[in-house]
Amino acid sequence: MVDILRNFSLTEVGDNGGISTALIVTISVVVVCGAMAIAICMYCFLCRTGKGKDTIIHATSNFCDENKLGEGGFGPVYKGKLYDGREIAVKRLCRSSSQGVEEFKNEVILIAKLQHRNLVRLLGCCLEKGENLLVYEYMPNKSLDTFLFDLERCKLLDWAKRFNIIVGIARGLLYLHEDSRLRIIHRDLKASNILLDSDLNPKISDFGTARLFEGDETQVNTSKVIGTYGYMSPEYIMQGQISVKSDVYSFGVLLLEIVSGKKNNAPELFQQGQGLVEYVWRLWCEGRPIELMDPSLGETCPRNQVLRCIHIGLLCVQVDAAERPTISSVVVMLNSDTSSLPLPMSPHFLYGNGDVTETFIFKWYQQN
C-alpha cells in the first residue's frame, strides 16, 4: 500500500489546496483492498492453526499404529484419509530423528517446485506446536525395497515391471539433473526412497538431503557426507565431492539391485568379502554376468535386455566419475536395443601403491 501511495504526485491536489476526488477514491480503494488482504491472511492463518493439524490428526486417527506405513531417518510415515476421501501419506519428524528441521525445510522448498510423473508429489506441510509434518500423495505399494528384497513379493516384479521401474527412475533423475528449472542432486537414491503407485510405477521420494546447484555449478565439495553407504560414490565418501555423477553412481547400484534382487550389502555377499558391485564385476570379467539375474524372473526373461542393463549398471559405478555416463545418456542407452555400449572400467577403488584393490563399499563396511 505504501508503494502505491508513493506514486502519487502533488499535481493531484486541487487548485484550492484540497485533495481531488480521484485521489480520495483511489486511497479509499487501496485502504479497502489492504484491509481485505489482511482479513484474508488472518482467516488463512486461523484455518491453518485451527484446522490444519486437526485435519491431519483426524485423517491418521491420531497417528495410530494401525495406520503406520513405515519409518525412516526422518521419522514414521502414516497413511491417512482426508474428509473428501483422498488418501495421503504423512511423514512426521520425530524429536530423535537423524534428520532435523533444516532437512525438513529443504525438502519442502525443493520438492514444492518440482512436478514430474516419476517424483512423489508434495500436497502440503504443517509446522506448528512442535509438529513438523509433510503430506504426500499416497503410494499404495509402498517402497521398492518391500518388493525387491522379499522372497515372495519379488515374484510380482516380472522383468517388464522391473525394466519400467528402471526407466522411470532414470527419467525422474533426468528431470532433476537437466530438465527442471532447478538442478538438483538427490544424494540418497536407494530402493527405500523409490515409491510405487498402484500400477507399480516408480516415484523418487525423500528430498531432505538433496542439494540445489546454482547457475553453471557442476560440482561442489562438502565436509558433511550424507547418504547411505553402499549407494554413495567413492569421490563423495573419500573427498566430499558432489556432482550429478554422484546420483549416477547411486542409480547404477540400484539398477544392479533391481536386476539381481540382492541388496548391495547382502549378508551372503559380505560373508564372501565382497559387495554387490564387486560381485557383479567378477561375474562380468569371468563372462558370467547373466548369473546375476534374479532366479524369480524365470527362463522367459529377455536375456539380451537384462545383459544390457547389467552393462549400463557397470558403466554407472565406474570409480572415475568422468567415465560415468550422464543420466541423459543412460536414458538413451536404456531405450535402445541396438546401439553399442562402451566397455566399463573397473569399479575397484585403488589404495596405496596399487598392491591392494578392494571395492570401496567393502572397505567402508570393514571400517564402520
mmCIF file of C-alpha atoms in Angstrom, residues 21-191:
data_model
loop_
_atom_site.group_PDB
_atom_site.id
_atom_site.type_symbol
_atom_site.label_atom_id
_atom_site.label_comp_id
_atom_site.label_asym_id
_atom_site.label_seq_id
_atom_site.Cartn_x
_atom_site.Cartn_y
_atom_site.Cartn_z
ATOM 1 C CA THR A 21 -11.984 13.400 -5.809
ATOM 2 C CA ALA A 22 -9.976 10.907 -7.899
ATOM 3 C CA LEU A 23 -7.260 10.731 -5.264
ATOM 4 C CA ILE A 24 -9.795 10.221 -2.467
ATOM 5 C CA VAL A 25 -11.424 7.383 -4.391
ATOM 6 C CA THR A 26 -8.054 5.801 -5.121
ATOM 7 C CA ILE A 27 -6.926 5.967 -1.494
ATOM 8 C CA SER A 28 -10.251 4.521 -0.365
ATOM 9 C CA VAL A 29 -9.912 1.600 -2.756
ATOM 10 C CA VAL A 30 -6.349 0.939 -1.621
ATOM 11 C CA VAL A 31 -7.348 1.036 2.048
ATOM 12 C CA VAL A 32 -10.287 -1.314 1.489
ATOM 13 C CA CYS A 33 -8.151 -3.739 -0.544
ATOM 14 C CA GLY A 34 -5.468 -3.649 2.120
ATOM 15 C CA ALA A 35 -7.999 -4.376 4.830
ATOM 16 C CA MET A 36 -9.414 -7.249 2.811
ATOM 17 C CA ALA A 37 -5.933 -8.681 2.254
ATOM 18 C CA ILE A 38 -5.202 -8.538 5.974
ATOM 19 C CA ALA A 39 -8.538 -10.198 6.728
ATOM 20 C CA ILE A 40 -7.849 -12.989 4.225
ATOM 21 C CA CYS A 41 -4.376 -13.569 5.681
ATOM 22 C CA MET A 42 -5.803 -13.733 9.181
ATOM 23 C CA TYR A 43 -8.502 -16.150 8.030
ATOM 24 C CA CYS A 44 -5.954 -18.411 6.344
ATOM 25 C CA PHE A 45 -3.756 -18.285 9.416
ATOM 26 C CA LEU A 46 -6.626 -19.194 11.705
ATOM 27 C CA CYS A 47 -7.669 -22.010 9.375
ATOM 28 C CA ARG A 48 -4.141 -23.348 9.274
ATOM 29 C CA THR A 49 -3.532 -23.217 13.007
ATOM 30 C CA GLY A 50 -7.016 -24.213 13.966
ATOM 31 C CA LYS A 51 -7.774 -26.884 11.392
ATOM 32 C CA GLY A 52 -4.558 -27.924 9.611
ATOM 33 C CA LYS A 53 -3.145 -30.094 12.359
ATOM 34 C CA ASP A 54 -6.620 -31.238 13.417
ATOM 35 C CA THR A 55 -7.308 -32.377 9.850
ATOM 36 C CA ILE A 56 -4.140 -34.492 9.799
ATOM 37 C CA ILE A 57 -4.879 -35.918 13.261
ATOM 38 C CA HIS A 58 -8.345 -36.918 12.085
ATOM 39 C CA ALA A 59 -7.005 -38.323 8.797
ATOM 40 C CA THR A 60 -4.451 -40.544 10.537
ATOM 41 C CA SER A 61 -6.672 -41.441 13.533
ATOM 42 C CA ASN A 62 -4.240 -39.537 15.741
ATOM 43 C CA PHE A 63 -1.206 -41.277 14.229
ATOM 44 C CA CYS A 64 -2.349 -44.697 15.385
ATOM 45 C CA ASP A 65 -0.075 -47.704 14.885
ATOM 46 C CA GLU A 66 -2.592 -49.343 12.532
ATOM 47 C CA ASN A 67 -2.002 -46.502 10.064
ATOM 48 C CA LYS A 68 1.783 -46.616 10.287
ATOM 49 C CA LEU A 69 3.340 -47.385 6.895
ATOM 50 C CA GLY A 70 6.965 -47.477 7.937
ATOM 51 C CA GLU A 71 9.791 -45.448 9.412
ATOM 52 C CA GLY A 72 12.948 -43.886 8.026
ATOM 53 C CA GLY A 73 15.640 -41.467 9.135
ATOM 54 C CA PHE A 74 13.090 -38.644 9.125
ATOM 55 C CA GLY A 75 10.595 -40.429 11.344
ATOM 56 C CA PRO A 76 7.432 -42.509 10.982
ATOM 57 C CA VAL A 77 5.122 -42.334 7.961
ATOM 58 C CA TYR A 78 1.363 -42.753 8.372
ATOM 59 C CA LYS A 79 -1.498 -43.421 5.999
ATOM 60 C CA GLY A 80 -4.421 -41.026 6.208
ATOM 61 C CA LYS A 81 -7.727 -40.212 4.568
ATOM 62 C CA LEU A 82 -8.994 -36.649 4.213
ATOM 63 C CA TYR A 83 -12.613 -35.566 4.612
ATOM 64 C CA ASP A 84 -13.067 -35.641 0.820
ATOM 65 C CA GLY A 85 -11.900 -39.267 0.642
ATOM 66 C CA ARG A 86 -8.406 -38.622 -0.723
ATOM 67 C CA GLU A 87 -5.714 -40.887 0.690
ATOM 68 C CA ILE A 88 -2.486 -39.294 1.883
ATOM 69 C CA ALA A 89 0.857 -40.266 3.410
ATOM 70 C CA VAL A 90 2.093 -38.167 6.332
ATOM 71 C CA LYS A 91 5.753 -38.014 7.332
ATOM 72 C CA ARG A 92 6.159 -36.967 10.949
ATOM 73 C CA LEU A 93 9.521 -35.657 12.129
ATOM 74 C CA CYS A 94 10.302 -37.315 15.446
ATOM 75 C CA ARG A 95 12.371 -35.422 18.000
ATOM 76 C CA SER A 96 15.096 -38.079 17.974
ATOM 77 C CA SER A 97 15.267 -38.108 14.164
ATOM 78 C CA SER A 98 18.673 -38.272 12.493
ATOM 79 C CA GLN A 99 17.274 -35.623 10.152
ATOM 80 C CA GLY A 100 16.267 -32.273 11.571
ATOM 81 C CA VAL A 101 14.278 -29.164 10.856
ATOM 82 C CA GLU A 102 16.770 -27.982 8.215
ATOM 83 C CA GLU A 103 16.299 -31.191 6.217
ATOM 84 C CA PHE A 104 12.544 -30.803 6.648
ATOM 85 C CA LYS A 105 12.604 -27.267 5.269
ATOM 86 C CA ASN A 106 14.960 -28.336 2.480
ATOM 87 C CA GLU A 107 12.507 -30.983 1.331
ATOM 88 C CA VAL A 108 9.580 -28.542 1.362
ATOM 89 C CA ILE A 109 11.470 -25.869 -0.575
ATOM 90 C CA LEU A 110 12.818 -28.229 -3.247
ATOM 91 C CA ILE A 111 10.003 -30.660 -3.924
ATOM 92 C CA ALA A 112 7.305 -27.965 -3.861
ATOM 93 C CA LYS A 113 8.898 -26.542 -7.025
ATOM 94 C CA LEU A 114 9.130 -29.880 -8.844
ATOM 95 C CA GLN A 115 6.466 -31.630 -10.890
ATOM 96 C CA HIS A 116 7.183 -34.888 -12.716
ATOM 97 C CA ARG A 117 5.396 -38.205 -13.056
ATOM 98 C CA ASN A 118 8.377 -40.001 -11.534
ATOM 99 C CA LEU A 119 8.688 -37.752 -8.479
ATOM 100 C CA VAL A 120 6.400 -38.101 -5.476
ATOM 101 C CA ARG A 121 4.029 -35.119 -5.127
ATOM 102 C CA LEU A 122 4.000 -32.960 -2.007
ATOM 103 C CA LEU A 123 0.451 -31.895 -1.068
ATOM 104 C CA GLY A 124 1.179 -29.763 1.981
ATOM 105 C CA CYS A 125 3.069 -29.343 5.219
ATOM 106 C CA CYS A 126 2.477 -28.367 8.822
ATOM 107 C CA LEU A 127 4.889 -26.621 11.197
ATOM 108 C CA GLU A 128 3.172 -25.778 14.457
ATOM 109 C CA LYS A 129 3.170 -26.577 18.153
ATOM 110 C CA GLY A 130 6.303 -28.676 17.910
ATOM 111 C CA GLU A 131 4.976 -30.727 14.982
ATOM 112 C CA ASN A 132 6.752 -30.957 11.634
ATOM 113 C CA LEU A 133 4.628 -32.852 9.113
ATOM 114 C CA LEU A 134 4.880 -33.434 5.372
ATOM 115 C CA VAL A 135 1.793 -34.553 3.480
ATOM 116 C CA TYR A 136 2.302 -36.537 0.270
ATOM 117 C CA GLU A 137 0.193 -38.346 -2.254
ATOM 118 C CA TYR A 138 -0.361 -41.891 -1.033
ATOM 119 C CA MET A 139 1.567 -44.677 -2.749
ATOM 120 C CA PRO A 140 -0.412 -47.926 -2.168
ATOM 121 C CA ASN A 141 2.530 -50.228 -2.931
ATOM 122 C CA LYS A 142 4.902 -48.501 -0.512
ATOM 123 C CA SER A 143 8.592 -48.600 -1.468
ATOM 124 C CA LEU A 144 10.584 -50.670 -3.949
ATOM 125 C CA ASP A 145 12.596 -52.479 -1.265
ATOM 126 C CA THR A 146 9.419 -54.042 0.197
ATOM 127 C CA PHE A 147 9.009 -55.925 -3.093
ATOM 128 C CA LEU A 148 12.551 -56.353 -4.333
ATOM 129 C CA PHE A 149 14.080 -57.962 -1.255
ATOM 130 C CA ASP A 150 11.123 -60.092 -0.196
ATOM 131 C CA LEU A 151 11.245 -63.750 -1.251
ATOM 132 C CA GLU A 152 7.549 -63.845 -2.131
ATOM 133 C CA ARG A 153 6.685 -60.310 -3.202
ATOM 134 C CA CYS A 154 9.660 -60.140 -5.587
ATOM 135 C CA LYS A 155 7.787 -62.607 -7.800
ATOM 136 C CA LEU A 156 5.246 -59.861 -8.502
ATOM 137 C CA LEU A 157 8.010 -57.889 -10.209
ATOM 138 C CA ASP A 158 8.441 -59.600 -13.564
ATOM 139 C CA TRP A 159 11.069 -58.259 -15.948
ATOM 140 C CA ALA A 160 8.678 -55.890 -17.736
ATOM 141 C CA LYS A 161 7.780 -54.242 -14.410
ATOM 142 C CA ARG A 162 11.412 -54.084 -13.299
ATOM 143 C CA PHE A 163 12.513 -52.533 -16.564
ATOM 144 C CA ASN A 164 9.696 -49.990 -16.342
ATOM 145 C CA ILE A 165 10.893 -49.100 -12.835
ATOM 146 C CA ILE A 166 14.489 -48.716 -14.026
ATOM 147 C CA VAL A 167 13.474 -46.414 -16.891
ATOM 148 C CA GLY A 168 11.110 -44.419 -14.651
ATOM 149 C CA ILE A 169 13.830 -43.761 -12.065
ATOM 150 C CA ALA A 170 16.213 -42.689 -14.840
ATOM 151 C CA ARG A 171 13.624 -40.274 -16.236
ATOM 152 C CA GLY A 172 12.995 -38.830 -12.790
ATOM 153 C CA LEU A 173 16.723 -38.216 -12.365
ATOM 154 C CA LEU A 174 16.931 -36.711 -15.847
ATOM 155 C CA TYR A 175 14.287 -34.186 -14.804
ATOM 156 C CA LEU A 176 16.191 -33.333 -11.619
ATOM 157 C CA HIS A 177 19.568 -33.018 -13.345
ATOM 158 C CA GLU A 178 18.697 -31.410 -16.670
ATOM 159 C CA ASP A 179 15.040 -30.766 -17.454
ATOM 160 C CA SER A 180 13.705 -28.825 -14.448
ATOM 161 C CA ARG A 181 14.449 -25.146 -13.937
ATOM 162 C CA LEU A 182 16.469 -26.195 -10.898
ATOM 163 C CA ARG A 183 19.443 -28.574 -10.988
ATOM 164 C CA ILE A 184 19.086 -30.911 -8.042
ATOM 165 C CA ILE A 185 21.342 -33.706 -6.793
ATOM 166 C CA HIS A 186 19.277 -36.159 -4.751
ATOM 167 C CA ARG A 187 22.208 -37.622 -2.746
ATOM 168 C CA ASP A 188 20.226 -40.501 -1.232
ATOM 169 C CA LEU A 189 18.871 -42.515 -4.139
ATOM 170 C CA LYS A 190 18.121 -46.053 -2.913
ATOM 171 C CA ALA A 191 15.412 -48.709 -3.060
#
